Amino acid sequence: MGLTRKGKILRNLLLALLLWAVSWAALDFPAYTTRGMCDQMARSLLLPELQPIYTRHDRPRKRMIGEEESAHLVIARSGETYVSFRYLQRGLCSSMDYGHHPPKMGNGALAMPYRGTMYVAGDFSGVEQAELCMKIQPFTMYYEEQEWQETVKEEERQFRFTGEKQGEELFTFRYRDDSLWPNESLLFFLSNEEDPEKREEPEALIYAYRNRQVGETGSGWLHVDIPLEVRLYDGGGKLLDTLEFQVDTYEFSNW
Amino acid sequence: MGDYAFSCWCEKVLEQVRFAPDRAAIARELRAHYEDHVQGLLDCGYEKELAQERSLEAMGDPEEIGKALDRAHKPWLGWLWQGSRVLVLVFLLLSLWGLIWGENGGENLSWRTKNQLSWQEPPAQALCREVPNGKVWLEVGEPQRMETGEVQVELGISLRLDDPTIPLTLRPEAMHWMEVWDQSGQIPWQTWEMEEQEFQPESNYRQGGNETGERKFVNDSWNGWYFPQVLVLDHWPEWIELRYPYGEGGGWSIRKEVGPWA
């Protein structure tokens, strides 16, 4: 005996549910919403719950020919732990970006640079102003047949930026001079890093931590911790606290 | 003449049926009934025209039949049925696409499932702790003093998450942030990337990440992971502690007392 129409509907819906589960698993459990991303990260990081405090969605960029990728940055909090992570979405696939912006955690506060802006998260109740101080002293390590030869250091430069308060738990500091960097692509940065005008800009200097093989023109980018200091002030300009962070050069990566 | 009359009758019936996609099937069924009836009368010796006329009369009032058929072929039910068919087709294509080209792919699905089936809870002597979203076990082997004077300790860290829907790309990220301590301080993880550290002299990138190198998981299943590790120390450990300094209350830790060197 054939199924009635209601029976067929029920059968099809059950089949669709099963196929949805298979496709969701085959696509590696993509998360499309901020809530879904936070839940996945909380489970993976063994945190009870992650509450998003900031999200940023960037328009799709060309990754390869015919393939576009959009980026979703999330800064979230679980108790006193702040977490930042990024999801990349390509078509129906949406997964955590562990390649260029792997998850970062900090107890009490967190600093992370992302596409020209330094995001500093923490409990900023009562804080009205904030100032970021970035010390950069690029150096080049010279190697010959994998043996370290010498390190050539440049003069140390300090940069100060005024923060913009984005709620009770986030300050943002724009460290990129947009007039100098109209194009955000990494290739554009690398091809302009020797430009004297741009060499006075923090982002270009961060790209100047290099290792080179003696006698060769190519170079590699070094992992180096950049010291940051964030000074927090109340409405009257009184210094309330100073936060110190170390941010790796690769975190400034422009991907 | 008979056929034309039936077509007109049928058209009147179908006008009453609001769910248009079913009209063709209904027309086929009505025609089959009508033709059966005609054939029956022909077998009884009726003339063809008379048989057609009588059969059409027996079919009844087209409007009433049409309304009854409309009640049986409710548009919302019809559209729901059509929608469910489309849904099955979409998810069938999606799962095929995912299995062939997806991040997890068919191979990974079967491999994770196979590992899941062979997953065994760590032995009873392993220290276990309930943590948010799962359980962590720590096994500490008997420290061995080597000829060089160094002390080698085998560690086994197991993790089982409550939820198996963890993406392969996210497989327990927490492992990268766990720390091992003894009485002398934090112990660096031993990794195949140690030589690379020389090229990254002043960085703590990803704290547990580059510093600890790529973790080699054993039993990479849906929600269970085992991470073996060998520590090489220049002293005898009195205790070994696995720490996770994140989350509510400053995180958690598991400590195994080793005792003094006998």
Coordinates of C-alpha atoms in Angstrom, one line a residue, chain B:
Chain B
M1 CA -18.2 12.8 -29.7
G2 CA -17.9 10.7 -26.6
D3 CA -14.3 11.6 -26.0
Y4 CA -15.1 15.3 -26.5
A5 CA -17.9 15.1 -24.0
F6 CA -15.6 13.4 -21.5
S7 CA -12.9 16.1 -22.0
C8 CA -15.5 18.9 -21.3
W9 CA -16.7 17.0 -18.2
C10 CA -13.1 16.5 -17.1
E11 CA -12.3 20.2 -17.6
K12 CA -15.2 21.2 -15.4
V13 CA -14.0 18.8 -12.7
L14 CA -10.4 20.1 -12.9
E15 CA -11.6 23.8 -12.7
Q16 CA -12.6 23.0 -9.1
V17 CA -9.2 21.7 -8.1
R18 CA -7.1 24.5 -6.8
F19 CA -3.8 22.6 -6.6
A20 CA -2.8 22.8 -10.2
P21 CA 0.2 20.4 -10.2
D22 CA -2.2 17.5 -9.3
R23 CA -4.6 18.2 -12.2
A24 CA -2.8 16.1 -14.8
A25 CA -2.8 13.1 -12.5
I26 CA -6.4 13.5 -11.6
A27 CA -7.3 13.8 -15.3
R28 CA -5.4 10.5 -15.9
E29 CA -7.2 8.8 -13.1
L30 CA -10.7 10.0 -14.2
R31 CA -10.0 9.0 -17.8
A32 CA -8.9 5.5 -16.6
H33 CA -12.2 5.1 -14.6
Y34 CA -14.2 6.4 -17.5
E35 CA -12.5 4.1 -20.0
D36 CA -12.9 1.1 -17.7
H37 CA -16.6 1.8 -17.4
V38 CA -16.9 2.2 -21.2
Q39 CA -15.1 -1.1 -21.8
G40 CA -17.4 -2.8 -19.3
L41 CA -20.4 -1.7 -21.1
L42 CA -19.0 -2.6 -24.5
D43 CA -18.3 -6.1 -23.1
C44 CA -22.0 -6.2 -22.1
G45 CA -22.9 -5.6 -25.7
Y46 CA -23.6 -1.8 -25.6
E47 CA -23.0 0.3 -28.7
K48 CA -19.9 2.5 -28.3
E49 CA -21.7 5.8 -28.3
L50 CA -24.3 4.6 -25.8
A51 CA -21.6 3.1 -23.6
Q52 CA -19.8 6.4 -23.6
E53 CA -22.9 8.4 -22.8
R54 CA -23.9 6.0 -19.9
S55 CA -20.4 6.0 -18.5
L56 CA -20.3 9.8 -18.5
E57 CA -23.6 9.9 -16.7
A58 CA -22.3 7.4 -14.2
M59 CA -19.3 9.7 -13.5
G60 CA -21.6 12.1 -11.8
D61 CA -21.9 15.9 -11.5
P62 CA -18.5 17.4 -12.5
E63 CA -18.8 20.3 -10.0
E64 CA -19.5 18.0 -7.1
I65 CA -16.8 15.6 -8.1
G66 CA -14.4 18.5 -8.5
K67 CA -15.2 20.0 -5.1
A68 CA -14.7 16.5 -3.5
L69 CA -11.3 16.1 -5.3
D70 CA -10.3 19.6 -4.2
R71 CA -11.0 18.7 -0.6
A72 CA -8.8 15.6 -1.0
H73 CA -6.0 17.6 -2.8
K74 CA -5.7 20.5 -0.4
P75 CA -3.3 23.1 -1.9
W76 CA -1.3 23.6 1.3
L77 CA -0.8 19.9 1.6
G78 CA 0.2 19.7 -2.0
W79 CA 2.7 22.6 -1.7
L80 CA 4.1 21.1 1.5
W81 CA 4.6 17.8 -0.3
Q82 CA 6.3 19.5 -3.3
G83 CA 8.4 21.6 -0.8
S84 CA 9.5 18.4 1.0
R85 CA 10.6 16.9 -2.3
V86 CA 12.7 19.9 -3.1
L87 CA 14.2 19.9 0.4
V88 CA 15.2 16.2 0.0
L89 CA 16.8 17.0 -3.4
V90 CA 18.7 20.1 -2.1
F91 CA 20.1 18.3 1.0
L92 CA 20.9 15.2 -1.1
L93 CA 23.0 17.4 -3.5
L94 CA 24.5 19.3 -0.5
S95 CA 25.5 16.2 1.3
L96 CA 27.0 14.7 -1.8
W97 CA 28.9 17.9 -2.5
G98 CA 30.0 18.0 1.2
L99 CA 31.1 14.4 1.2
I100 CA 33.2 14.9 -2.0
W101 CA 34.5 18.4 -1.6
G102 CA 33.6 19.5 2.0
E103 CA 36.1 20.3 4.7
N104 CA 35.3 17.2 6.6
G105 CA 34.7 15.1 3.5
G106 CA 33.6 11.4 3.4
E107 CA 37.1 10.2 4.3
N108 CA 37.3 12.3 7.4
L109 CA 33.8 11.3 8.4
S110 CA 34.5 7.6 8.3
W111 CA 37.9 8.0 9.9
R112 CA 36.5 10.0 12.8
T113 CA 33.6 7.6 13.2
K114 CA 36.0 4.6 13.2
N115 CA 38.2 6.3 15.9
Q116 CA 35.1 7.2 17.9
L117 CA 34.1 3.5 17.9
S118 CA 37.5 2.5 19.2
W119 CA 37.7 5.3 21.8
Q120 CA 38.3 3.9 25.3
E121 CA 38.1 5.8 28.5
P122 CA 41.6 6.3 30.0
P123 CA 42.6 3.8 32.7
A124 CA 41.2 4.1 36.2
Q125 CA 44.5 5.3 37.6
A126 CA 44.4 8.4 35.4
L127 CA 43.3 11.5 37.3
C128 CA 40.0 12.8 35.9
R129 CA 38.4 16.2 36.2
E130 CA 35.0 17.4 35.0
V131 CA 35.6 20.7 33.1
P132 CA 33.1 22.9 31.2
N133 CA 31.9 21.0 28.2
G134 CA 33.7 17.8 28.9
K135 CA 36.2 15.8 30.9
V136 CA 40.0 15.8 31.1
W137 CA 42.2 13.0 32.2
L138 CA 45.9 13.2 33.2
E139 CA 48.1 10.1 33.3
V140 CA 51.7 10.6 34.6
G141 CA 54.2 7.8 34.1
E142 CA 56.9 6.8 36.5
P143 CA 59.8 9.3 36.1
Q144 CA 62.9 7.8 34.7
R145 CA 66.4 9.2 35.4
M146 CA 68.5 8.9 32.3
E147 CA 72.2 8.4 31.9
T148 CA 72.6 12.0 31.1
G149 CA 71.2 13.0 34.5
E150 CA 68.0 14.3 33.0
V151 CA 64.6 13.0 34.1
Q152 CA 62.1 11.7 31.6
V153 CA 58.4 11.7 32.4
E154 CA 55.7 10.3 30.1
L155 CA 52.4 12.2 30.1
G156 CA 49.0 11.3 28.6
I157 CA 46.3 13.9 28.4
S158 CA 42.9 12.8 27.3
L159 CA 39.9 15.0 26.6
R160 CA 36.4 14.1 25.9
L161 CA 33.9 16.7 25.0
D162 CA 30.2 16.4 25.7
D163 CA 29.2 17.6 22.3
P164 CA 30.5 15.7 19.3
T165 CA 29.8 18.4 16.8
I166 CA 33.3 19.9 17.0
P167 CA 34.7 20.9 13.6
L168 CA 37.8 19.2 12.5
T169 CA 39.5 22.6 12.2
L170 CA 38.6 23.4 15.8
R171 CA 39.6 20.1 17.4
P172 CA 40.2 20.8 20.9
E173 CA 41.7 24.3 20.7
A174 CA 42.0 24.1 24.5
M175 CA 44.8 21.6 24.2
H176 CA 47.0 24.5 22.8
W177 CA 46.4 26.5 25.9
M178 CA 47.1 23.9 28.6
E179 CA 50.2 24.3 30.6
V180 CA 52.3 21.7 32.5
W181 CA 53.9 22.8 35.7
D182 CA 56.0 21.3 38.4
Q183 CA 57.6 22.8 41.6
S184 CA 60.2 24.6 39.5
G185 CA 57.7 26.4 37.2
Q186 CA 56.1 25.9 33.8
I187 CA 57.6 23.1 31.7
P188 CA 57.8 23.7 28.0
W189 CA 56.2 21.1 25.7
Q190 CA 58.7 18.9 23.8
T191 CA 58.0 19.3 20.2
W192 CA 59.4 18.6 16.8
E193 CA 59.4 22.3 16.2
M194 CA 61.9 23.1 18.9
E195 CA 64.6 23.9 16.4
E196 CA 62.3 26.4 14.7
Q197 CA 62.2 28.3 18.0
E198 CA 65.6 29.7 17.2
F199 CA 64.1 31.5 14.3
Q200 CA 61.4 33.0 16.4
P201 CA 63.5 34.3 19.3
E202 CA 61.3 36.9 21.0
S203 CA 57.8 35.7 20.5
N204 CA 55.1 34.0 22.5
Y205 CA 52.9 33.8 19.5
R206 CA 49.6 32.0 20.4
Q207 CA 51.1 31.1 23.8
G208 CA 50.3 27.5 23.6
G209 CA 50.6 27.5 19.8
N210 CA 54.0 28.1 18.3
E211 CA 55.6 27.7 21.7
T212 CA 54.2 24.2 22.1
G213 CA 54.3 23.4 18.4
E214 CA 51.7 21.4 16.5
R215 CA 50.0 18.9 18.8
K216 CA 50.0 15.4 17.6
F217 CA 46.7 13.9 18.6
V218 CA 46.0 10.2 18.8
N219 CA 42.5 9.0 18.3
D220 CA 41.2 12.0 16.5
S221 CA 37.6 11.1 16.9
W222 CA 34.3 13.0 17.1
N223 CA 34.6 14.0 20.8
G224 CA 37.6 12.2 22.2
W225 CA 41.3 13.0 21.9
Y226 CA 44.5 11.7 23.4
F227 CA 47.7 13.6 23.5
P228 CA 50.8 11.8 24.6
Q229 CA 53.8 13.8 25.6
V230 CA 57.3 13.1 27.0
L231 CA 58.8 15.7 29.3
V232 CA 62.5 15.9 29.7
L233 CA 63.5 17.7 32.9
D234 CA 66.8 18.6 34.5
H235 CA 65.4 17.9 37.9
W236 CA 63.2 15.4 39.7
P237 CA 59.5 16.5 39.7
E238 CA 57.8 16.3 43.1
W239 CA 54.5 16.8 41.4
I240 CA 53.2 17.4 37.9
E241 CA 50.3 19.7 37.3
L242 CA 48.2 20.3 34.2
R243 CA 46.8 23.8 34.3
Y244 CA 44.2 25.6 32.3
P245 CA 44.3 29.2 33.5
Y246 CA 41.2 30.4 31.6
G247 CA 37.5 30.6 32.3
E248 CA 35.5 31.2 35.4
G249 CA 37.3 31.2 38.7
G250 CA 40.7 31.4 37.0
G251 CA 40.5 28.0 35.3
W252 CA 41.3 24.6 36.6
S253 CA 44.1 22.2 37.3
I254 CA 44.9 18.6 37.8
R255 CA 47.9 17.7 40.0
K256 CA 49.6 14.3 40.3
E257 CA 52.0 13.9 43.3
V258 CA 55.2 12.1 42.2
G259 CA 57.1 12.1 45.4
P260 CA 60.8 12.5 46.1
W261 CA 63.4 10.6 44.2
A262 CA 64.1 7.3 46.0

